[in-house]
Amino acid sequence: MGQLAFFVNSDICIGCKCCEAACKDIKDLPLGPRPRFVRDFVGGEWKVDVTDPTLYRQEGVFIYHVSVSCNHCANPACVAICPVGSMTKDPETGIVSNDLEACIGCGSCYDTCPYKAPQILESDMKAYKCDFCKDLLEADEKPACVATCPMRALDYGEHSDLMAANGDACDVAPLPSSEETGPSLVLKLHREAKMDKSDGYSTSLYVSDR
Ligand code: SF4
Ligand code: SF4
Ligand code: SF4
């Protein structure tokens, strides 16, 4: 098996956050860390109509959503920086996992990950992140987020297969540049997708208890 990856179809995602909830549920996580989180990107303006001040007209108003988790990167900055070696990348599947027994909750992984994917739970000072639901994969089941999405906007598979079927897009505002870590992520961009973060603002901030 080669590197596993997620496919995220931002063009049909409705931002319902069922994927976030399913992930927290399967991992039995309390308030705080979200191994999968949905970024909302919003932009445009409403302006007073010059011909009728009682009316407003919209200029370039848009919103779209991008569901993000750990991207099990080709060059995982989290693995490189972890001082106790608890963050590791599986040589066969490419899945990046954190050994919670060994994790000391220093937060170096959160600080260095451009996606802010590993998030610290203050009550036990451990970094929680997506492990690709490898227990479910071993039981021949889909990852919980993929199985739950009501729009079927999420999928998974070998990175090379997903790219062959869908192209190789993995950059879009408000995500960080893919150049740093080489995310195992394939995006179908929303029809109003922007590449520049200054074209809008994100309404969904990362949650960290640090
Ligand atoms: S569950 Fe599907 S539609 Fe809902 S936010 Fe997640 S990816 Fe988007
Ligand atoms: S997305 Fe972040 S946490 Fe996941 S492998 Fe890449 S650098 Fe590590
Ligand atoms: S694969 Fe599992 S752990 Fe990863 S984001 Fe989806 S539900 Fe969460």
CSV table of C-alpha atoms and ligand atoms in Angstrom, one decimal:
chain,number,residue,atom,x,y,z
A,1,MET,CA,0.0,0.0,0.0
A,2,GLY,CA,1.2,3.5,-0.8
A,3,GLN,CA,0.7,6.8,0.9
A,4,LEU,CA,-2.9,7.4,2.0
A,5,ALA,CA,-4.6,10.7,1.4
A,6,PHE,CA,-7.8,12.5,1.8
A,7,PHE,CA,-10.0,13.9,-1.0
A,8,VAL,CA,-12.0,17.0,-0.1
A,9,ASN,CA,-14.6,18.3,-2.5
A,10,SER,CA,-15.0,21.8,-1.4
A,11,ASP,CA,-17.4,22.6,-4.2
A,12,ILE,CA,-20.2,20.5,-2.6
A,13,CYS,CA,-19.3,20.9,1.1
A,14,ILE,CA,-22.1,22.7,2.9
A,15,GLY,CA,-20.0,23.4,6.1
A,16,CYS,CA,-22.3,21.4,8.3
A,17,LYS,CA,-19.3,20.1,10.4
A,18,CYS,CA,-20.8,16.6,10.7
A,19,CYS,CA,-17.2,15.4,9.9
A,20,GLU,CA,-15.8,17.4,12.9
A,21,ALA,CA,-18.5,15.9,15.1
A,22,ALA,CA,-18.0,12.3,13.9
A,23,CYS,CA,-14.3,12.6,14.4
A,24,LYS,CA,-14.7,13.9,18.0
A,25,ASP,CA,-17.2,11.2,18.7
A,26,ILE,CA,-15.1,8.2,17.4
A,27,LYS,CA,-12.1,9.5,19.3
A,28,ASP,CA,-14.2,10.3,22.4
A,29,LEU,CA,-12.7,13.8,22.7
A,30,PRO,CA,-14.1,16.4,25.1
A,31,LEU,CA,-14.3,20.2,24.2
A,32,GLY,CA,-11.1,21.5,22.8
A,33,PRO,CA,-9.1,19.5,20.2
A,34,ARG,CA,-10.6,18.9,16.8
A,35,PRO,CA,-8.6,16.5,14.8
A,36,ARG,CA,-10.8,17.4,11.8
A,37,PHE,CA,-12.0,21.0,11.5
A,38,VAL,CA,-13.9,22.9,8.9
A,39,ARG,CA,-12.5,26.2,7.7
A,40,ASP,CA,-15.1,28.7,6.4
A,41,PHE,CA,-13.8,31.3,4.0
A,42,VAL,CA,-15.9,34.4,3.5
A,43,GLY,CA,-15.5,37.6,1.4
A,44,GLY,CA,-17.1,40.3,-0.6
A,45,GLU,CA,-19.1,43.4,0.4
A,46,TRP,CA,-22.6,44.8,0.7
A,47,LYS,CA,-22.7,48.4,-0.4
A,48,VAL,CA,-25.5,51.1,-0.4
A,49,ASP,CA,-26.9,51.4,-3.8
A,50,VAL,CA,-26.0,54.9,-5.2
A,51,THR,CA,-29.3,55.2,-7.0
A,52,ASP,CA,-31.4,54.2,-4.0
A,53,PRO,CA,-29.9,54.5,-0.5
A,54,THR,CA,-32.6,52.2,1.0
A,55,LEU,CA,-31.1,49.3,-1.0
A,56,TYR,CA,-27.9,47.4,-0.7
A,57,ARG,CA,-26.2,45.5,-3.5
A,58,GLN,CA,-23.6,42.8,-3.1
A,59,GLU,CA,-20.2,42.9,-4.6
A,60,GLY,CA,-18.4,39.6,-5.0
A,61,VAL,CA,-20.0,38.0,-1.9
A,62,PHE,CA,-19.0,34.4,-1.4
A,63,ILE,CA,-18.5,31.7,1.2
A,64,TYR,CA,-17.1,28.2,0.9
A,65,HIS,CA,-15.8,25.6,3.3
A,66,VAL,CA,-12.7,23.4,3.4
A,67,SER,CA,-12.7,20.4,5.8
A,68,VAL,CA,-9.1,19.8,7.1
A,69,SER,CA,-7.3,17.3,9.3
A,70,CYS,CA,-3.7,16.2,9.6
A,71,ASN,CA,-2.6,15.7,6.0
A,72,HIS,CA,-0.1,12.9,6.8
A,73,CYS,CA,2.5,15.0,5.0
A,74,ALA,CA,5.4,13.7,2.9
A,75,ASN,CA,7.7,16.0,5.0
A,76,PRO,CA,6.0,16.0,8.3
A,77,ALA,CA,7.3,19.0,10.3
A,78,CYS,CA,5.6,17.5,13.4
A,79,VAL,CA,7.7,14.3,13.2
A,80,ALA,CA,10.9,16.3,12.7
A,81,ILE,CA,10.4,18.5,15.7
A,82,CYS,CA,8.9,16.2,18.3
A,83,PRO,CA,11.6,16.0,21.1
A,84,VAL,CA,10.5,12.6,22.4
A,85,GLY,CA,9.8,10.8,19.1
A,86,SER,CA,6.1,10.2,19.9
A,87,MET,CA,5.1,11.5,16.4
A,88,THR,CA,5.9,9.0,13.7
A,89,LYS,CA,5.2,8.3,10.1
A,90,ASP,CA,4.3,4.7,9.0
A,91,PRO,CA,6.6,3.7,6.2
A,92,GLU,CA,3.9,1.7,4.4
A,93,THR,CA,0.7,3.8,4.7
A,94,GLY,CA,2.3,7.2,5.3
A,95,ILE,CA,-0.1,7.7,8.3
A,96,VAL,CA,1.4,10.1,10.8
A,97,SER,CA,0.4,9.1,14.4
A,98,ASN,CA,1.1,10.3,17.9
A,99,ASP,CA,1.9,7.8,20.6
A,100,LEU,CA,-0.1,9.4,23.5
A,101,GLU,CA,1.8,7.4,26.1
A,102,ALA,CA,5.1,9.0,25.0
A,103,CYS,CA,3.7,12.5,24.2
A,104,ILE,CA,4.7,15.1,26.8
A,105,GLY,CA,2.3,17.8,25.5
A,106,CYS,CA,5.0,20.4,24.8
A,107,GLY,CA,3.1,21.7,21.8
A,108,SER,CA,6.0,21.8,19.4
A,109,CYS,CA,4.0,19.8,16.8
A,110,TYR,CA,1.1,22.3,17.1
A,111,ASP,CA,3.5,25.3,16.8
A,112,THR,CA,5.3,23.9,13.7
A,113,CYS,CA,2.4,22.3,11.8
A,114,PRO,CA,1.2,24.8,9.2
A,115,TYR,CA,-2.3,23.3,9.4
A,116,LYS,CA,-2.3,23.4,13.3
A,117,ALA,CA,-3.5,19.8,13.1
A,118,PRO,CA,-2.2,18.3,16.4
A,119,GLN,CA,-4.0,20.1,19.2
A,120,ILE,CA,-3.3,19.9,22.9
A,121,LEU,CA,-5.9,18.8,25.4
A,122,GLU,CA,-5.2,20.7,28.6
A,123,SER,CA,-6.7,18.1,31.0
A,124,ASP,CA,-4.1,15.5,30.0
A,125,MET,CA,-1.5,17.7,28.1
A,126,LYS,CA,-1.4,15.3,25.1
A,127,ALA,CA,-1.5,16.3,21.4
A,128,TYR,CA,-4.5,14.8,19.6
A,129,LYS,CA,-4.5,14.5,15.9
A,130,CYS,CA,-6.0,12.5,13.1
A,131,ASP,CA,-4.6,8.9,12.9
A,132,PHE,CA,-6.7,8.2,9.7
A,133,CYS,CA,-9.0,6.0,11.9
A,134,LYS,CA,-6.5,3.2,11.3
A,135,ASP,CA,-8.5,0.9,13.6
A,136,LEU,CA,-11.5,1.3,11.2
A,137,LEU,CA,-9.3,0.8,8.1
A,138,GLU,CA,-8.0,-2.4,9.6
A,139,ALA,CA,-11.6,-3.6,10.0
A,140,ASP,CA,-12.3,-2.7,6.3
A,141,GLU,CA,-14.4,0.3,7.3
A,142,LYS,CA,-14.2,3.9,6.2
A,143,PRO,CA,-12.8,6.7,8.4
A,144,ALA,CA,-15.6,8.1,10.5
A,145,CYS,CA,-15.4,11.6,8.9
A,146,VAL,CA,-15.7,10.1,5.4
A,147,ALA,CA,-18.5,7.8,6.3
A,148,THR,CA,-20.5,10.5,8.0
A,149,CYS,CA,-20.4,13.4,5.5
A,150,PRO,CA,-24.0,13.8,4.3
A,151,MET,CA,-22.8,15.4,1.0
A,152,ARG,CA,-20.2,12.7,0.3
A,153,ALA,CA,-17.7,15.5,0.0
A,154,LEU,CA,-14.9,13.5,1.7
A,155,ASP,CA,-13.1,10.4,0.4
A,156,TYR,CA,-9.8,8.7,1.0
A,157,GLY,CA,-7.5,6.4,-0.8
A,158,GLU,CA,-3.9,6.1,-2.1
A,159,HIS,CA,-2.6,9.5,-2.9
A,160,SER,CA,-1.5,8.6,-6.4
A,161,ASP,CA,-5.0,7.2,-7.2
A,162,LEU,CA,-6.8,10.2,-5.9
A,163,MET,CA,-4.5,12.5,-7.9
A,164,ALA,CA,-5.0,10.5,-11.1
A,165,ALA,CA,-8.8,10.8,-10.7
A,166,ASN,CA,-9.1,14.4,-9.4
A,167,GLY,CA,-5.9,16.3,-10.2
A,168,ASP,CA,-3.3,17.5,-7.8
A,169,ALA,CA,-4.8,20.7,-6.2
A,170,CYS,CA,-3.9,21.0,-2.6
A,171,ASP,CA,-3.7,24.8,-2.2
A,172,VAL,CA,-6.6,27.1,-1.6
A,173,ALA,CA,-7.3,30.1,0.7
A,174,PRO,CA,-7.4,30.0,3.7
A,175,LEU,CA,-5.1,26.9,3.9
A,176,PRO,CA,-1.3,27.4,4.3
A,177,SER,CA,0.9,26.8,1.4
A,178,SER,CA,1.6,23.1,0.6
A,179,GLU,CA,5.2,23.8,-0.2
A,180,GLU,CA,6.4,23.4,3.4
A,181,THR,CA,5.3,19.9,4.2
A,182,GLY,CA,3.8,18.2,1.1
A,183,PRO,CA,0.3,17.4,2.4
A,184,SER,CA,-1.3,14.1,1.3
A,185,LEU,CA,-4.4,16.0,0.3
A,186,VAL,CA,-6.4,16.3,-3.0
A,187,LEU,CA,-8.9,19.2,-3.3
A,188,LYS,CA,-11.7,19.8,-5.6
A,189,LEU,CA,-11.9,23.5,-5.5
A,190,HIS,CA,-15.1,25.4,-4.9
A,191,ARG,CA,-16.3,27.3,-7.9
A,192,GLU,CA,-15.5,30.6,-6.1
A,193,ALA,CA,-12.2,29.4,-4.7
A,194,LYS,CA,-9.6,32.0,-4.0
A,195,MET,CA,-5.9,31.4,-3.8
A,196,ASP,CA,-5.1,34.6,-1.9
A,197,LYS,CA,-6.0,34.8,1.8
A,198,SER,CA,-6.4,38.6,1.6
A,199,ASP,CA,-9.5,38.0,-0.6
A,200,GLY,CA,-11.5,37.1,2.4
A,201,TYR,CA,-11.4,36.0,6.0
A,202,SER,CA,-11.8,32.7,7.9
A,203,THR,CA,-14.6,32.4,10.4
A,204,SER,CA,-13.4,29.2,11.8
A,205,LEU,CA,-10.4,29.5,14.0
A,206,TYR,CA,-8.3,26.8,15.4
A,207,VAL,CA,-9.1,25.6,18.8
A,208,SER,CA,-6.2,24.8,21.1
A,209,ASP,CA,-6.2,24.6,24.9
A,210,ARG,CA,-2.6,25.9,25.0
B,1,SF4,S1,-19.6,16.7,6.8
B,1,SF4,FE1,-19.2,17.0,4.6
B,1,SF4,S2,-20.5,18.7,4.0
B,1,SF4,FE2,-20.4,18.7,6.2
B,1,SF4,S3,-18.7,20.1,6.7
B,1,SF4,FE3,-17.8,18.0,6.6
B,1,SF4,S4,-17.1,17.8,4.5
B,1,SF4,FE4,-18.5,19.5,4.5
B,2,SF4,S1,-0.5,18.2,8.7
B,2,SF4,FE1,0.8,18.9,10.4
B,2,SF4,S2,0.5,17.3,12.0
B,2,SF4,FE2,-0.1,16.4,10.0
B,2,SF4,S3,1.7,15.4,9.2
B,2,SF4,FE3,1.6,17.5,8.3
B,2,SF4,S4,2.9,18.7,9.7
B,2,SF4,FE4,2.4,16.8,10.8
B,3,SF4,S1,-9.9,9.9,9.6
B,3,SF4,FE1,-10.7,9.6,11.7
B,3,SF4,S2,-9.2,10.6,13.1
B,3,SF4,FE2,-8.9,11.4,10.9
B,3,SF4,S3,-10.2,13.2,10.7
B,3,SF4,FE3,-11.4,11.5,10.0
B,3,SF4,S4,-12.6,10.8,11.8
B,3,SF4,FE4,-10.9,12.1,12.6
